[in-house]
mmCIF file of C-alpha atoms in Angstrom:
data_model
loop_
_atom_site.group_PDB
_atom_site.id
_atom_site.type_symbol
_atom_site.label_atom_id
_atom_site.label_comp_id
_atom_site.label_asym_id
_atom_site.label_seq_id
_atom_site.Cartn_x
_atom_site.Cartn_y
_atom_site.Cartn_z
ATOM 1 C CA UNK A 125 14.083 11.631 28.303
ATOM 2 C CA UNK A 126 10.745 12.375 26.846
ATOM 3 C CA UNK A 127 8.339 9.395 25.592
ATOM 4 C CA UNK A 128 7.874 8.958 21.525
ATOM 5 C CA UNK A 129 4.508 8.808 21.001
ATOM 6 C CA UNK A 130 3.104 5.422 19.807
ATOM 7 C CA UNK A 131 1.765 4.733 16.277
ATOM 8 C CA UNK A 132 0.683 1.903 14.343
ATOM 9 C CA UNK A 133 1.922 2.031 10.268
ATOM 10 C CA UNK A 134 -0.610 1.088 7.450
ATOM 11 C CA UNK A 135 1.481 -1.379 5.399
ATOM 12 C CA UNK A 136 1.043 -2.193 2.433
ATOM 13 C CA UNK A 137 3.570 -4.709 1.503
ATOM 14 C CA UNK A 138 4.402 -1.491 -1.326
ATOM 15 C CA UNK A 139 6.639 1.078 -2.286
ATOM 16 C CA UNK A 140 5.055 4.038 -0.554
ATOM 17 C CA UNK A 141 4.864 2.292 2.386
ATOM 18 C CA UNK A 142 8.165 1.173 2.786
ATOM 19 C CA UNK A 143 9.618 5.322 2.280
ATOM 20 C CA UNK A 144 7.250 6.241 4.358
ATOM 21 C CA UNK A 145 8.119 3.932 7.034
ATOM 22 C CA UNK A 146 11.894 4.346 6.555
ATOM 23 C CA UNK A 147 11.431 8.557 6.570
ATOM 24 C CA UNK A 148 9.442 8.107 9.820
ATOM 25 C CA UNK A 149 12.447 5.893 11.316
ATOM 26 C CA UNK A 150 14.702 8.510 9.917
ATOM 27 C CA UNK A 151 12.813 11.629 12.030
ATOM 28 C CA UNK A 152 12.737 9.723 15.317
ATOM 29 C CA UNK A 153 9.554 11.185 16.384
ATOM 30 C CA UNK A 154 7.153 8.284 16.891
ATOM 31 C CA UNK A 155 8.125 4.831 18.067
ATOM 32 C CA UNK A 156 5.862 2.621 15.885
ATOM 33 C CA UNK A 157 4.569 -0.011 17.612
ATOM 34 C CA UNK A 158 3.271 -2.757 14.769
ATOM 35 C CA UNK A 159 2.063 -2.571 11.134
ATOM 36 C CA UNK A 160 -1.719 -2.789 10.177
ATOM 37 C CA UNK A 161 -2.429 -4.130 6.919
ATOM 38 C CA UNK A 162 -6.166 -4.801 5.384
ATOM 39 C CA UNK A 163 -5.894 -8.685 3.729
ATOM 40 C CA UNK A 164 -8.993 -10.256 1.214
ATOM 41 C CA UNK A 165 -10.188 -12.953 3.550
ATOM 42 C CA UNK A 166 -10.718 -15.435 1.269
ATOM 43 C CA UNK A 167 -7.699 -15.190 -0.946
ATOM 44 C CA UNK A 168 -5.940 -14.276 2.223
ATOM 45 C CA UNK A 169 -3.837 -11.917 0.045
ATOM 46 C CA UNK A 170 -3.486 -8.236 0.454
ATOM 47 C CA UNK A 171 -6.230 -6.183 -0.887
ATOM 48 C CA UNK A 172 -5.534 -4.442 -4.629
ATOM 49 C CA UNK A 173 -1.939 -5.984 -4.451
ATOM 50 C CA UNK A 174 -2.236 -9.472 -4.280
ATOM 51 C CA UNK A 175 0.861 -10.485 -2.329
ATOM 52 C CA UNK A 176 0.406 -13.178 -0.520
ATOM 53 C CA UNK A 177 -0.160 -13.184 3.256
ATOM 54 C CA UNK A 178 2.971 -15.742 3.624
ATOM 55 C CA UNK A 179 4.916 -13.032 1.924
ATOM 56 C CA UNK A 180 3.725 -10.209 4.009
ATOM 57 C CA UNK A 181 4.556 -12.029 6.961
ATOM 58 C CA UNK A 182 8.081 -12.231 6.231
ATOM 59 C CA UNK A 183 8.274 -8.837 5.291
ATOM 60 C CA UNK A 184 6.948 -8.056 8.766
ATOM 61 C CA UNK A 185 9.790 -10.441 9.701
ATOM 62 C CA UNK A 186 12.350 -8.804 8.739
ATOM 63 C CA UNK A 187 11.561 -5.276 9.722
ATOM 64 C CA UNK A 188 11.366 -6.438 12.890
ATOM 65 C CA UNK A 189 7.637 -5.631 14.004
ATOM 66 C CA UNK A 190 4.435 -7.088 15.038
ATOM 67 C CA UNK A 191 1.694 -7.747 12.234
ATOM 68 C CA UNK A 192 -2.277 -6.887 12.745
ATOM 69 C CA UNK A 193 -3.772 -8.334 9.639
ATOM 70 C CA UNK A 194 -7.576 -6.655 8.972
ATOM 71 C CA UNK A 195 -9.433 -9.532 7.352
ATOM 72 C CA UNK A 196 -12.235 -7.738 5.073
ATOM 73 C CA UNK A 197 -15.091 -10.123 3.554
ATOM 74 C CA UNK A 198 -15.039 -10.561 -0.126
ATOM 75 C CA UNK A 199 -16.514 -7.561 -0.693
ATOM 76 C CA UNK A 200 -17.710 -5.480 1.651
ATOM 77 C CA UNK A 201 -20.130 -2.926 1.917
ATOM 78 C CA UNK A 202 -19.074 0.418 3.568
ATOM 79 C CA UNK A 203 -20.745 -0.404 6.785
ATOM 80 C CA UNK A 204 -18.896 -3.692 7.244
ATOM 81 C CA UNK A 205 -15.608 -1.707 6.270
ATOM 82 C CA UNK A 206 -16.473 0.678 8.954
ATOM 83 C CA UNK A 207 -17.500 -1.398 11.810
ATOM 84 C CA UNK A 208 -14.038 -3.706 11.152
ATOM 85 C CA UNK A 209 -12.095 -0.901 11.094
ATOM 86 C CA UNK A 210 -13.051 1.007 13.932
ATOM 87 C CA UNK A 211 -13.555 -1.752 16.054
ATOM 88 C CA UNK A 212 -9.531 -2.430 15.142
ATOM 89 C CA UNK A 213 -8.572 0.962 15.591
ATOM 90 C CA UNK A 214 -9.964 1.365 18.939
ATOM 91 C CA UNK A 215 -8.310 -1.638 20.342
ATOM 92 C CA UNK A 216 -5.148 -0.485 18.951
ATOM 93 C CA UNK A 217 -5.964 3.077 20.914
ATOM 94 C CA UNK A 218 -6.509 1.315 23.752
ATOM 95 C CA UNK A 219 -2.979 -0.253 23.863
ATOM 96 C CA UNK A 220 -1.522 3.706 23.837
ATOM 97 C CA UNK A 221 -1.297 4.426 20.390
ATOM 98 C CA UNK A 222 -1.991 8.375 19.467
ATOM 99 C CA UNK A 223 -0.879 8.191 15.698
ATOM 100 C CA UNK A 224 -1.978 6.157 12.048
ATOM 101 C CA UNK A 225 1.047 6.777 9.664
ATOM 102 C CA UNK A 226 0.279 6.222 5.732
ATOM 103 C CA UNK A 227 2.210 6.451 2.740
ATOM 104 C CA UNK A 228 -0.070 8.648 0.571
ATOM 105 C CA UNK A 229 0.960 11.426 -1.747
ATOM 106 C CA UNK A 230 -1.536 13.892 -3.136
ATOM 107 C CA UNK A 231 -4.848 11.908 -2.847
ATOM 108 C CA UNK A 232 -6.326 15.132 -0.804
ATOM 109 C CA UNK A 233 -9.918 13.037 -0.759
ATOM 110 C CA UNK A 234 -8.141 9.881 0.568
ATOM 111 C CA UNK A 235 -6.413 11.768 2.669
ATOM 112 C CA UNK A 236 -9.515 13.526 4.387
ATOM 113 C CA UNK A 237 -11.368 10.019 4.252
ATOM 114 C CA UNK A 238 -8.197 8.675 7.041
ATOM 115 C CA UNK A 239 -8.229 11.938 8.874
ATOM 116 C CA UNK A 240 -11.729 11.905 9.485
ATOM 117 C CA UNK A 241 -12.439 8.162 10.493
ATOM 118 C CA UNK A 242 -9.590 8.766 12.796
ATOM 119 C CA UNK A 243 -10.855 12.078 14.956
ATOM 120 C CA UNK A 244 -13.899 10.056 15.722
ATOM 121 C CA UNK A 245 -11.813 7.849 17.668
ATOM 122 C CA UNK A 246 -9.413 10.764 19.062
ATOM 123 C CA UNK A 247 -6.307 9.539 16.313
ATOM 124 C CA UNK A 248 -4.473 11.652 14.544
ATOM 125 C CA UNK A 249 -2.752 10.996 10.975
ATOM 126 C CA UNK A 250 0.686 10.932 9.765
ATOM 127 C CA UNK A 251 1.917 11.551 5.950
ATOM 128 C CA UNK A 252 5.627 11.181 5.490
ATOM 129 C CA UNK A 253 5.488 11.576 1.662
ATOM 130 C CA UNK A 254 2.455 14.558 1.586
ATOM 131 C CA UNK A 255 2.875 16.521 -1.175
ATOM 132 C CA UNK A 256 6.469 15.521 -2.307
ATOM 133 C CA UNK A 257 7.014 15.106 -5.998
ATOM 134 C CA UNK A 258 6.367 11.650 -7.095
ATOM 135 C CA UNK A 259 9.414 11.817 -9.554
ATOM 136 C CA UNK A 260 11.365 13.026 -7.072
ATOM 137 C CA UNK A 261 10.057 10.368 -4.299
ATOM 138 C CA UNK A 262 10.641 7.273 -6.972
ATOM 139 C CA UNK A 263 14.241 8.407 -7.767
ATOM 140 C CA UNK A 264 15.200 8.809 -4.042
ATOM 141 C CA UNK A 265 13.340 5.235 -3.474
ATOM 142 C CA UNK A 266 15.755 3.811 -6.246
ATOM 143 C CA UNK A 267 18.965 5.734 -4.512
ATOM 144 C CA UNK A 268 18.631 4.233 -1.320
ATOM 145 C CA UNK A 269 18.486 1.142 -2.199
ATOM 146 C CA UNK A 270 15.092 -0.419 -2.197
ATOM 147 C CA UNK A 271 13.983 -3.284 -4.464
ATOM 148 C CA UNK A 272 10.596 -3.597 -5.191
ATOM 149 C CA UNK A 273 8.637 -5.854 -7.910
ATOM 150 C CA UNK A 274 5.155 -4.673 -9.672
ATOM 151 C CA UNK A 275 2.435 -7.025 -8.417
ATOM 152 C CA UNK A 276 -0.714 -5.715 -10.556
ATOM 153 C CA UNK A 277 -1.708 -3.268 -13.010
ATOM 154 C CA UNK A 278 -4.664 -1.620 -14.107
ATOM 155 C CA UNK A 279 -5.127 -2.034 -17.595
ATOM 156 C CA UNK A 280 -6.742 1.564 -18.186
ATOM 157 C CA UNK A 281 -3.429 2.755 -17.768
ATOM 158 C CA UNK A 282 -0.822 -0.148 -18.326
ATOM 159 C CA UNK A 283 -0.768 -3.298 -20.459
ATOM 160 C CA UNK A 284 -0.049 -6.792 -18.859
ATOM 161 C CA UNK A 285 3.953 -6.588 -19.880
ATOM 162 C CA UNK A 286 4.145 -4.433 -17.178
ATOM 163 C CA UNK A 287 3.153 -7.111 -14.204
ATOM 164 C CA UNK A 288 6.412 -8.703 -12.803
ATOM 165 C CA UNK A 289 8.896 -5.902 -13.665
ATOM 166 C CA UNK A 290 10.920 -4.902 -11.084
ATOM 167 C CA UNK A 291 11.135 -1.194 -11.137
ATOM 168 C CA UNK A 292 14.298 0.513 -12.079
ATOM 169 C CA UNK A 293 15.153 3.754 -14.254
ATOM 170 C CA UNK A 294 14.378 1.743 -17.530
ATOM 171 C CA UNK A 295 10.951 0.737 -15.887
ATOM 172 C CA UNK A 296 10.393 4.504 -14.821
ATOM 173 C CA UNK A 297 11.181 5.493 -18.465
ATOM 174 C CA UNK A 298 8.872 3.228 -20.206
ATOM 175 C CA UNK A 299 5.881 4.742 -18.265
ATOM 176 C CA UNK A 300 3.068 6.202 -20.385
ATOM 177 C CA UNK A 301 3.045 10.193 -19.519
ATOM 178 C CA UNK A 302 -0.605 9.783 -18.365
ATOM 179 C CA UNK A 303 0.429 7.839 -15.624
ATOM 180 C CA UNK A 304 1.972 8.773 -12.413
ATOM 181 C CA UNK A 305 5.656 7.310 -11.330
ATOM 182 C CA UNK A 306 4.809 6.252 -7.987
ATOM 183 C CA UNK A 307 1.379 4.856 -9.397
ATOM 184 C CA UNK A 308 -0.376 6.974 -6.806
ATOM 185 C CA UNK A 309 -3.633 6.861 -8.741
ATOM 186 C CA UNK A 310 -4.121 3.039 -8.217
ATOM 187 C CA UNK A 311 -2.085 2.726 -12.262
ATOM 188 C CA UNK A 312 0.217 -0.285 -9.882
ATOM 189 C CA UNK A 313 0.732 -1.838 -7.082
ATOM 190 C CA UNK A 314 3.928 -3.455 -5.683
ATOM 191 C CA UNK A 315 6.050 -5.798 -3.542
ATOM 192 C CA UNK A 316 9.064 -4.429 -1.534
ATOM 193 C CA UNK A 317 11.598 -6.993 -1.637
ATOM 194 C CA UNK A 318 15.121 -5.410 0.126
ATOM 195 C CA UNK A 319 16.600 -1.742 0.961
ATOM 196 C CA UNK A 320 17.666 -0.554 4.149
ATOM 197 C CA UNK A 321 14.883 -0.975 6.658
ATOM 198 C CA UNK A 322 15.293 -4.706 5.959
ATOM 199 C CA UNK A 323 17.320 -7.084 7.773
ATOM 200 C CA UNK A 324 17.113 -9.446 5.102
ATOM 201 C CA UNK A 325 15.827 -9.563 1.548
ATOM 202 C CA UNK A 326 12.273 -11.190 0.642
ATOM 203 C CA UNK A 327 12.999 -14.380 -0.731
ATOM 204 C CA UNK A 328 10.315 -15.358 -3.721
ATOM 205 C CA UNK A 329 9.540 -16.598 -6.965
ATOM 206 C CA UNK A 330 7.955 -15.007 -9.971
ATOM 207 C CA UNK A 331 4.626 -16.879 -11.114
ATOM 208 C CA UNK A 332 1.909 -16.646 -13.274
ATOM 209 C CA UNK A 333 0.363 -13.333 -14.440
ATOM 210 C CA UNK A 334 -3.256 -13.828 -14.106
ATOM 211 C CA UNK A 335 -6.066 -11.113 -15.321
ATOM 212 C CA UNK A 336 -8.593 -10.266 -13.172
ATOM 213 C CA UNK A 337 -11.994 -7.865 -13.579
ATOM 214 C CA UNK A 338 -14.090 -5.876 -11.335
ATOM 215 C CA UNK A 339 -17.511 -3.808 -12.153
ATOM 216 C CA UNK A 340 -17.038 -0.344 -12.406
ATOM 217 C CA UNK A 341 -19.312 1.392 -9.854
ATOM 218 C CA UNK A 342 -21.912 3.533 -11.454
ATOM 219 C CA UNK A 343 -22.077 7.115 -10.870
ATOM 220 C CA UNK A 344 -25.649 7.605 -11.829
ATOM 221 C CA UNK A 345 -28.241 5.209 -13.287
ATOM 222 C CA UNK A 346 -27.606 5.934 -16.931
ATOM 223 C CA UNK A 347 -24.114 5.309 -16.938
ATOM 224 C CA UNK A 348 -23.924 1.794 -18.533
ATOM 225 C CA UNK A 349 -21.987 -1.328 -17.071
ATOM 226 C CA UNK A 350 -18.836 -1.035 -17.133
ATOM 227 C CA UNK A 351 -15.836 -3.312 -15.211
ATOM 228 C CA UNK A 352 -11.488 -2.683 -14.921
ATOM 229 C CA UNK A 353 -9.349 -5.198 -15.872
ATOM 230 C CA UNK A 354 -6.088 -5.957 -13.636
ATOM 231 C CA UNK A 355 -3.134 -8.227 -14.184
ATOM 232 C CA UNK A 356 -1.704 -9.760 -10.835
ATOM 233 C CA UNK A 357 1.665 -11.149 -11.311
ATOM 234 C CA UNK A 358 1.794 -13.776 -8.237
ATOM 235 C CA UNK A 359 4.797 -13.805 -6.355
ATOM 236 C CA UNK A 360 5.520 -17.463 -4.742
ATOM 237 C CA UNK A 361 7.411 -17.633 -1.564
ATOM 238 C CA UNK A 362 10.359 -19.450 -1.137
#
């Protein structure tokens, strides 16, 4: 019988990531060996979603794999971002591992950005969901039974009601038309609680909403300050 190739999955504790894992365990094609996700160091929460690590490690838990957490400073500058990952990757190449997997959409620049950083360390990268209606990918997530909760929200696009909702066909309805159903733009972030790549549902609690702002970055030097405004709904574990 011929070997599966080995890959690592970039989790993020989300949606996406959660379809894309359970469509790659659904092909058979790649036996993954761990999840990677990138966590704030110093809130030790996961970057842009703000689920706490406690929460993540239970969802590791109970899909049954090994967790590499990526602690990033504060914020870091692209060089620091680039020497942490790569020097992460490669030891994850050196156990065997041929393949990245992401859960990524339509983001064409993102997408180029993963590609890229991986062929300089002889990876290749793996997009379940490429190019699949996001409608049609949120409604399929809902069918099979997933559960996931909305953990933040950019207020550009969404108001603070939105933080804490779980996501369901009245949630999907009450979207602006501006914004994208899977959020693939960065409009939300979320926690996947239960569906069928779980052995177990995520126990938590909700908490507080709390708003949160971060300077814009500036195009060109006449472009005046600026910052986006996010509401994190904390999720408590229990």
């Amino acid at each position: 019988m011929q070997m599966q190739p080995k890959a690592i999955f970039n989790w993020s504790s989300g949606k996406d990531s959660a379809l894309a894992l359970y469509k790659t365990l659904q092909e058979e094609k790649l036996e993954i060996t761990s999840l990677l996700t990138s966590i704030n160091q110093e809130f030790q929460r996961i970057s842009m979603h703000g689920v706490s690590v406690s929460l993540l490690e239970k969802q590791a838990e109970s899909l049954g794999y090994p967790l590499i957490k990526l602690e990033l400073p504060k914020e870091p500058s692209m060089e620091e971002y680039y020497e942490l990952m790569n020097s992460t990757m490669s030891k994850i190449k050196s156990q065997g591992v041929t393949h990245s997997i992401f859960g990524d959409i339509f983001l064409e620049d993102l997408r180029k950005f993963r590609e890229d950083q991986l062929q300089t360390i002889g990876m290749k990268g793996v997009f379940p969901l490429w190019n699949i209606n996001t409608t049609d990918l949120i409604h399929e997530f809902l069918h099979l039974g997933f559960k996931t909760i909305v953990t933040s929200v950019n207020e550009t696009y969404l108001d603070k009601s939105f933080a804490g909702r779980i996501i369901d066909e009245r949630f999907i309805k009450d979207l602006p038309k501006n914004v994208d159903p899977c959020g693939e733009n960065g409009e939300f972030h979320t926690f996947t609680f239960d569906g069928p790549i779980f052995k177990k549902p995520i126990g938590f609690e909700i908490g507080d909403v709390i708003k949160k702002t971060y300077p814009k970055p500036k195009s060109d030097e006449n472009q005046e300050d600026g910052e986006y405004i996010f509401w994190f709904c904390d999720l408590v574990s229990k």
